[in-house]
Coordinates of C-alpha atoms and ligand atoms in Angstrom, one line a residue:
M1 CA -10.0 -57.7 220.7
S2 CA -9.6 -58.3 224.3
S3 CA -9.4 -62.1 224.0
D4 CA -6.6 -61.9 221.4
S5 CA -4.5 -59.4 223.4
S6 CA -4.5 -61.6 226.5
R7 CA -3.1 -64.5 224.4
K8 CA 0.7 -64.1 224.9
I9 CA 3.2 -66.2 222.9
Q10 CA 6.3 -67.0 224.9
V11 CA 9.5 -66.8 222.9
P12 CA 11.6 -69.9 223.6
D13 CA 14.8 -69.3 225.4
E14 CA 16.9 -70.9 222.6
L15 CA 15.5 -68.5 220.1
K16 CA 16.1 -65.6 222.3
E17 CA 19.7 -66.7 222.8
V18 CA 20.3 -67.2 219.1
L19 CA 18.8 -63.9 218.2
L20 CA 20.7 -62.2 221.0
Q21 CA 24.1 -63.6 219.8
F22 CA 23.3 -62.8 216.2
S23 CA 22.4 -59.2 217.2
I24 CA 25.6 -58.8 219.1
S25 CA 27.6 -60.1 216.1
F26 CA 25.7 -57.8 213.8
L27 CA 26.1 -54.7 215.9
V28 CA 29.8 -55.4 216.5
E29 CA 30.6 -56.1 212.9
Q30 CA 28.2 -53.6 211.4
P31 CA 28.1 -55.3 207.9
P32 CA 26.5 -53.4 205.0
D33 CA 23.7 -55.9 204.4
V34 CA 21.8 -57.6 207.2
I35 CA 20.4 -60.5 205.0
D36 CA 23.7 -61.3 203.5
Y37 CA 25.3 -61.2 206.9
A38 CA 22.6 -63.4 208.4
V39 CA 23.0 -66.0 205.6
D40 CA 26.8 -66.2 206.2
Y41 CA 26.4 -66.1 210.0
F42 CA 23.8 -68.9 210.2
T43 CA 25.5 -71.1 207.5
K44 CA 28.7 -70.9 209.4
L45 CA 27.0 -71.6 212.7
Q46 CA 25.3 -74.7 211.3
S47 CA 28.5 -76.0 209.8
E48 CA 30.4 -75.6 213.1
R49 CA 27.6 -77.0 215.3
P50 CA 28.8 -79.9 217.3
S51 CA 27.0 -83.2 216.5
G52 CA 25.2 -82.9 219.9
G53 CA 23.3 -79.9 218.5
H54 CA 24.7 -77.3 220.9
T55 CA 24.5 -73.9 219.4
D56 CA 28.1 -72.6 219.1
I57 CA 28.0 -68.8 219.1
S58 CA 30.1 -66.1 220.7
T59 CA 30.8 -62.4 220.2
D60 CA 34.0 -63.3 218.5
D61 CA 32.4 -65.9 216.3
Q62 CA 30.8 -63.5 214.0
L63 CA 34.0 -61.7 213.4
S64 CA 35.3 -64.6 211.4
V65 CA 32.2 -64.8 209.3
N66 CA 33.3 -62.0 207.1
S67 CA 37.0 -62.9 207.2
Q68 CA 37.2 -63.4 203.4
D69 CA 36.1 -59.8 202.6
A70 CA 38.1 -58.1 205.3
D71 CA 40.6 -55.5 204.1
A72 CA 42.9 -56.7 201.4
E73 CA 46.5 -57.2 202.5
P74 CA 48.8 -54.6 201.1
P75 CA 51.4 -56.2 198.9
M76 CA 54.3 -57.6 200.9
V77 CA 57.0 -56.1 198.8
A78 CA 57.3 -54.3 195.5
S79 CA 59.0 -57.3 193.9
S80 CA 56.5 -59.4 192.0
R81 CA 58.6 -62.4 192.9
R82 CA 57.6 -62.1 196.5
K83 CA 53.9 -61.3 196.7
S84 CA 53.5 -62.9 200.1
V85 CA 56.2 -64.6 202.1
F86 CA 53.6 -66.9 203.6
A87 CA 52.5 -68.0 200.2
E88 CA 56.0 -68.7 199.1
A89 CA 56.4 -72.2 197.6
Y90 CA 60.1 -72.3 198.6
D91 CA 60.9 -75.4 200.6
P92 CA 64.0 -75.1 202.8
E93 CA 63.9 -78.9 203.6
A94 CA 64.8 -79.5 200.0
D95 CA 67.4 -76.8 199.9
D96 CA 71.0 -77.8 200.5
D97 CA 72.7 -74.5 201.1
D98 CA 75.2 -75.8 203.6
D99 CA 78.9 -75.9 203.2
G100 CA 79.5 -77.4 206.6
A101 CA 81.5 -74.6 208.3
T102 CA 80.2 -72.5 211.1
A103 CA 82.1 -69.3 211.8
V104 CA 83.3 -68.6 215.3
F105 CA 84.1 -65.0 216.3
P106 CA 85.9 -64.8 219.6
K107 CA 84.4 -62.3 222.0
T108 CA 85.4 -60.7 225.3
D109 CA 83.2 -61.3 228.3
E110 CA 81.9 -57.7 228.0
Q111 CA 81.1 -58.2 224.3
R112 CA 79.3 -61.5 224.9
A113 CA 77.3 -59.9 227.7
R114 CA 76.1 -57.2 225.4
L115 CA 75.3 -59.7 222.7
V116 CA 73.3 -61.8 225.1
E117 CA 71.3 -58.8 226.2
S118 CA 70.7 -57.8 222.5
V119 CA 69.3 -61.2 221.5
K120 CA 67.1 -61.6 224.5
N121 CA 64.0 -60.5 222.7
V122 CA 64.7 -62.0 219.3
L123 CA 61.7 -64.1 218.7
L124 CA 63.4 -66.0 215.9
F125 CA 65.8 -67.5 218.5
R126 CA 63.0 -68.7 220.7
S127 CA 62.8 -72.3 219.6
L128 CA 66.6 -72.9 219.7
E129 CA 68.1 -75.5 221.9
K130 CA 70.9 -74.3 224.3
E131 CA 73.6 -75.7 222.0
Q132 CA 72.2 -74.0 218.9
M133 CA 72.0 -70.8 220.9
N134 CA 75.6 -71.0 221.8
Q135 CA 76.5 -71.6 218.1
V136 CA 74.5 -68.5 217.2
L137 CA 76.3 -66.4 219.8
D138 CA 79.7 -67.7 218.6
A139 CA 78.9 -66.9 215.0
M140 CA 77.7 -63.3 215.5
F141 CA 80.1 -60.4 214.9
E142 CA 80.0 -56.8 215.8
R143 CA 79.4 -54.0 213.2
K144 CA 79.5 -50.3 214.0
V145 CA 77.5 -48.0 211.8
Q146 CA 77.3 -44.3 211.2
P147 CA 74.4 -42.0 210.2
G148 CA 73.6 -42.5 206.5
D149 CA 75.2 -45.9 206.2
Y150 CA 73.2 -48.3 204.0
I151 CA 73.1 -51.7 205.8
I152 CA 70.9 -53.4 203.2
R153 CA 69.8 -52.3 199.8
Q154 CA 66.6 -53.5 198.3
G155 CA 67.0 -56.1 195.5
D156 CA 70.5 -57.2 196.6
D157 CA 71.3 -60.8 197.4
G158 CA 71.2 -61.5 201.1
D159 CA 74.5 -61.7 202.9
N160 CA 74.0 -61.1 206.6
F161 CA 71.2 -61.1 209.2
Y162 CA 71.3 -58.3 211.9
V163 CA 70.3 -57.9 215.5
I164 CA 70.2 -54.3 216.8
E165 CA 72.1 -53.4 219.9
S166 CA 71.7 -49.7 219.4
G167 CA 70.8 -47.1 216.8
V168 CA 67.9 -45.9 214.8
Y169 CA 67.3 -47.6 211.4
K170 CA 64.8 -46.6 208.7
V171 CA 63.4 -49.1 206.3
Y172 CA 62.4 -48.1 202.7
I173 CA 60.6 -50.0 200.0
N174 CA 60.9 -48.3 196.6
D175 CA 62.2 -45.2 198.4
K176 CA 59.1 -45.0 200.6
H177 CA 59.7 -45.1 204.3
I178 CA 57.7 -48.0 205.8
N179 CA 59.3 -48.9 209.1
T180 CA 61.7 -47.7 211.8
Y181 CA 63.7 -49.6 214.3
N182 CA 64.5 -47.8 217.5
H183 CA 67.5 -49.4 219.4
T184 CA 65.9 -52.9 219.3
G185 CA 64.8 -55.6 216.9
L186 CA 66.3 -57.4 214.0
F187 CA 66.3 -57.2 210.2
G188 CA 67.6 -58.9 207.1
E189 CA 66.1 -62.2 207.9
L190 CA 63.7 -62.4 205.0
A191 CA 66.2 -62.7 202.2
L192 CA 68.0 -65.5 204.0
L193 CA 64.9 -67.3 205.2
Y194 CA 63.2 -67.3 201.8
N195 CA 66.2 -67.3 199.5
M196 CA 65.0 -64.1 197.8
P197 CA 66.4 -60.7 197.1
R198 CA 66.3 -58.1 199.8
A199 CA 62.7 -56.9 200.3
A200 CA 63.7 -53.4 201.5
T201 CA 66.5 -50.9 202.0
V202 CA 67.7 -50.4 205.6
Q203 CA 69.7 -47.2 206.4
A204 CA 71.1 -46.0 209.7
E205 CA 69.8 -42.7 211.0
T206 CA 72.2 -42.5 213.9
N207 CA 75.4 -44.1 215.1
G208 CA 74.7 -47.6 216.0
L209 CA 75.9 -51.1 216.8
L210 CA 74.7 -54.2 215.1
W211 CA 75.4 -57.9 215.6
A212 CA 75.6 -59.7 212.3
M213 CA 75.4 -63.3 211.3
D214 CA 76.4 -64.7 207.9
R215 CA 74.0 -66.3 205.6
Q216 CA 75.4 -69.9 205.9
T217 CA 75.2 -69.9 209.7
F218 CA 71.8 -68.4 209.7
R219 CA 70.5 -71.0 207.3
R220 CA 72.2 -73.9 209.0
I221 CA 71.0 -73.1 212.5
L222 CA 67.8 -71.1 212.1
L223 CA 66.3 -71.7 208.8
K224 CA 64.4 -75.0 209.2
S225 CA 63.0 -74.3 212.7
A226 CA 62.0 -70.7 211.9
F227 CA 60.5 -71.7 208.5
R228 CA 58.6 -74.6 209.9
K229 CA 57.1 -72.5 212.7
R230 CA 56.0 -69.7 210.4
K231 CA 54.5 -72.3 208.0
M232 CA 52.7 -74.1 210.8
Y233 CA 51.0 -71.0 212.1
E234 CA 50.4 -69.4 208.7
E235 CA 46.8 -70.7 208.2
L236 CA 45.8 -70.1 211.8
L237 CA 47.0 -66.5 211.9
N238 CA 45.5 -65.7 208.5
S239 CA 42.2 -66.9 209.7
V240 CA 42.0 -64.7 212.9
P241 CA 40.0 -61.6 212.0
M242 CA 41.5 -59.5 214.7
L243 CA 44.9 -60.0 213.1
K244 CA 43.7 -58.6 209.7
A245 CA 45.1 -55.2 210.8
L246 CA 48.6 -56.6 210.8
Q247 CA 50.7 -56.8 207.7
N248 CA 52.0 -60.2 206.5
Y249 CA 55.4 -59.3 207.8
E250 CA 54.1 -58.5 211.3
R251 CA 52.0 -61.7 211.3
M252 CA 55.2 -63.7 210.7
N253 CA 56.8 -62.0 213.7
L254 CA 53.8 -63.1 215.7
A255 CA 54.2 -66.7 214.5
D256 CA 57.8 -66.6 215.8
A257 CA 56.4 -65.7 219.2
L258 CA 53.8 -68.4 219.6
V259 CA 54.2 -71.5 221.7
S260 CA 52.1 -74.6 221.0
K261 CA 50.2 -76.1 224.0
S262 CA 47.8 -79.1 224.2
Y263 CA 45.0 -79.7 226.6
D264 CA 43.1 -82.9 227.2
N265 CA 39.3 -83.1 227.2
G266 CA 37.9 -81.4 230.3
E267 CA 41.2 -79.8 231.3
R268 CA 41.0 -76.2 232.6
I269 CA 43.1 -73.8 230.5
I270 CA 42.1 -70.5 232.3
K271 CA 40.7 -70.1 235.8
Q272 CA 38.3 -67.2 236.5
G273 CA 39.9 -64.7 238.9
D274 CA 43.5 -65.7 238.2
A275 CA 46.1 -63.2 237.0
A276 CA 46.8 -63.3 233.2
D277 CA 50.0 -64.4 231.7
G278 CA 49.0 -64.5 228.0
M279 CA 46.3 -65.2 225.4
Y280 CA 45.5 -68.2 223.3
F281 CA 44.6 -68.9 219.6
I282 CA 42.7 -72.1 218.9
E283 CA 44.5 -74.3 216.4
E284 CA 42.4 -77.4 216.8
G285 CA 39.3 -78.4 218.8
T286 CA 36.8 -76.4 220.9
V287 CA 36.8 -74.8 224.3
S288 CA 34.0 -73.9 226.6
V289 CA 34.0 -70.5 228.3
R290 CA 32.2 -70.6 231.7
M291 CA 31.4 -68.1 234.4
D292 CA 30.8 -68.5 238.1
Q293 CA 27.2 -67.9 238.9
D294 CA 25.6 -68.7 242.3
D295 CA 28.1 -71.4 243.2
T296 CA 28.0 -73.1 239.8
E297 CA 29.7 -72.5 236.5
V298 CA 27.5 -71.5 233.6
E299 CA 28.7 -71.9 230.0
I300 CA 28.5 -68.5 228.2
S301 CA 30.2 -69.4 225.0
Q302 CA 32.0 -72.1 223.0
L303 CA 34.9 -71.2 220.8
G304 CA 36.5 -73.2 217.9
K305 CA 39.4 -73.2 215.5
G306 CA 40.7 -69.7 214.5
Q307 CA 39.1 -68.0 217.5
Y308 CA 41.0 -66.7 220.5
F309 CA 40.5 -66.1 224.2
G310 CA 42.3 -64.7 227.2
E311 CA 42.8 -61.4 225.5
L312 CA 40.4 -59.5 227.8
A313 CA 42.5 -59.7 231.0
L314 CA 45.6 -58.6 229.1
V315 CA 43.9 -55.5 227.8
T316 CA 41.9 -54.6 230.9
H317 CA 44.7 -55.5 233.3
R318 CA 42.1 -57.3 235.4
P319 CA 41.8 -60.9 236.6
R320 CA 40.5 -63.5 234.2
A321 CA 36.8 -62.8 233.5
A322 CA 35.8 -66.4 233.0
S323 CA 37.2 -70.0 233.1
V324 CA 38.0 -71.8 229.9
Y325 CA 38.0 -75.6 229.5
A326 CA 39.0 -78.0 226.7
T327 CA 36.0 -79.8 225.3
G328 CA 35.4 -82.6 222.9
G329 CA 38.8 -84.1 222.8
V330 CA 42.3 -82.8 222.7
V331 CA 42.6 -79.0 222.1
K332 CA 45.7 -77.5 220.4
L333 CA 46.4 -73.9 221.2
A334 CA 49.0 -71.4 220.3
F335 CA 50.0 -69.3 223.3
L336 CA 51.2 -65.7 223.1
D337 CA 52.7 -64.4 226.3
V338 CA 51.9 -61.0 227.8
V339 CA 55.2 -59.4 226.9
C340 CA 54.9 -60.4 223.2
F341 CA 51.3 -59.5 223.2
E342 CA 52.1 -55.9 224.3
R343 CA 54.9 -55.7 221.7
L344 CA 53.1 -57.1 218.7
M345 CA 49.4 -56.5 219.1
G346 CA 49.3 -52.7 219.2
K347 CA 47.8 -52.5 215.8
C348 CA 45.0 -55.0 216.6
S349 CA 43.7 -52.9 219.5
G350 CA 40.7 -51.9 217.3
G351 CA 39.6 -55.5 217.0
I352 CA 40.2 -56.1 220.6
E353 CA 38.3 -53.1 221.7
R354 CA 35.4 -54.1 219.5
S355 CA 35.3 -57.5 221.2
I356 CA 35.5 -56.0 224.6
S357 CA 32.7 -53.5 224.0
G358 CA 30.9 -56.5 222.6
Y359 CA 31.3 -58.4 225.9
R360 CA 30.6 -55.5 228.1
Y361 CA 27.9 -53.4 226.7
L362 CA 26.1 -55.2 223.9
E363 CA 25.6 -58.3 225.9
Q364 CA 24.1 -56.3 228.8
D365 CA 21.8 -54.1 226.7
L366 CA 20.6 -56.9 224.4
R367 CA 20.0 -59.3 227.3
E368 CA 17.7 -56.7 228.8
Y369 CA 16.0 -56.2 225.4
F370 CA 15.6 -59.9 224.6
G371 CA 14.6 -60.6 228.2
H372 CA 11.5 -58.5 227.8
L373 CA 10.7 -59.8 224.4
Q374 CA 7.2 -61.3 224.2
L375 CA 4.9 -61.5 221.2
N376 CA 1.4 -60.3 221.9
Ligands
LIG401 P1 65.4 -58.6 204.0 O1 66.4 -59.7 204.1 O2 64.4 -58.7 202.9 C1 65.3 -56.0 204.2 O3 66.1 -57.2 203.9 C2 64.7 -56.1 205.6 O4 63.8 -55.1 206.0 C3 63.8 -57.4 205.6 O5 64.6 -58.5 205.4 C4 63.1 -57.2 207.0 O6 64.0 -57.7 208.0 C5 63.1 -55.7 207.1 N1 58.4 -55.7 204.8 C6 59.6 -56.3 204.5 N2 60.7 -56.2 205.1 C7 60.7 -55.4 206.2 C8 59.6 -54.7 206.6 C9 58.4 -54.9 205.9 N3 59.9 -54.0 207.8 C10 61.2 -54.3 208.0 N4 61.7 -55.1 207.1 N5 57.2 -54.2 206.2 C11 57.0 -53.3 207.3 C12 56.0 -53.9 208.3 C13 55.8 -52.9 209.5 C14 56.0 -54.5 205.3 C15 55.8 -53.4 204.3 C16 54.7 -53.7 203.3
LIG402 P1 40.1 -63.3 230.0 O1 41.5 -63.0 229.9 O2 39.2 -62.5 230.9 C1 38.7 -65.5 230.1 O3 39.9 -64.9 230.4 C2 38.3 -65.3 228.6 O4 37.0 -65.8 228.2 C3 38.2 -63.8 228.3 O5 39.5 -63.3 228.5 C4 37.6 -63.9 226.9 O6 38.6 -64.1 226.0 C5 36.7 -65.1 227.0 N1 32.8 -62.3 228.9 C6 34.1 -62.4 229.3 N2 35.0 -63.2 228.7 C7 34.6 -63.9 227.7 C8 33.3 -63.9 227.2 C9 32.3 -63.1 227.9 N3 33.2 -64.8 226.2 C10 34.4 -65.3 226.0 N4 35.3 -64.8 226.9 N5 31.0 -62.9 227.5 C11 30.4 -63.7 226.5 C12 30.0 -62.8 225.3 C13 29.3 -63.5 224.2 C14 30.1 -62.0 228.3 C15 29.3 -62.8 229.3 C16 28.5 -61.8 230.2

């Protein structure tokens, strides 16, 4: 009837926004069941809603809804004693594996220069004080290897930890090739860090040069700081859906690379238009993402614990797309610099691309769609 068709019901903006964000999440994630997904999505949204009643949704937000059923992690190693290094109950603080002596291997200037160059990118050494770093350099000794040499055999007790100066090294678990080092990196840290048998076999493919450090020195200087740091970031990194593509072992390397940063309420963390130096994972608190629009800043998203931001500019190599502020108290973040991002995040590019297409296309298309939405 003509009188009915002229009566238009306006859809409230808040409803449009909620449906828009839910739809973005649904389309990005593509879960098998829309109802199950909606229940999870809105339950999580409700539980995370700040007391002021602001709706806290973002493209990334939905990605964490299904984090429990994301791909199961492949077992860390074949040994049943070490299902997951992160889950290990071992406590180095209670372990007294220290005989008091630190080895010193004298080096020529040329040797020391090569060693300094080799350890430059060793993430495990990042949190060392200058004095500790000098002890590390003193304690390392050179080892030449030839093609076919076994440096480490799976199941053995751990003796040394190695930093690679040159050479190609293949890693095997139960005779299956699982990793290759090409002239850079380190290995042999796991058995020393967790007081466990060697998780894998490492064999030289070419001639090579290694810098080794004995177990005692490793444990005295590096153990507690490295162990604490990995433990500290364990929960955070396990809760970030984008990092599900990484194996436990790779997530631990990521933990080594992170640097903690705190911001006070209202402080700006990222400024729209700036060049990017890294990305952030949220350990505690919430942040507000805001975009410049007609001389004012408009909030486009709020992000909370376990979510991340600042990845976009690193991937697109463009300036920051938005500004990000600390909200609702002190915010604790874990910062990953651009160099480590490029080294460690290759495998996560699927997750990053999904969030980028989420930002770019879904938002645009759906805004148009929901913008026109009216019930007749
Ligand atoms: P380690 O002391 O146990 C073997 O001795 C070394 O191989 C180990 O320390 C690591 O430094 C190195 N999983 C376990 N150990 C690995 C891995 C690895 N890659 C290198 N090592 N994975 C490969 C991840 C790309 C996980 C396989 C499931
Ligand atoms: P960045 O390095 O560009 C700002 O620095 C960060 O804000 C950005 O990375 C993202 O991590 C984060 N559009 C662009 N950036 C966003 C958005 C977003 N949300 C969070 N960030 N949109 C919101 C999508 C729900 C699109 C708005 C049109």
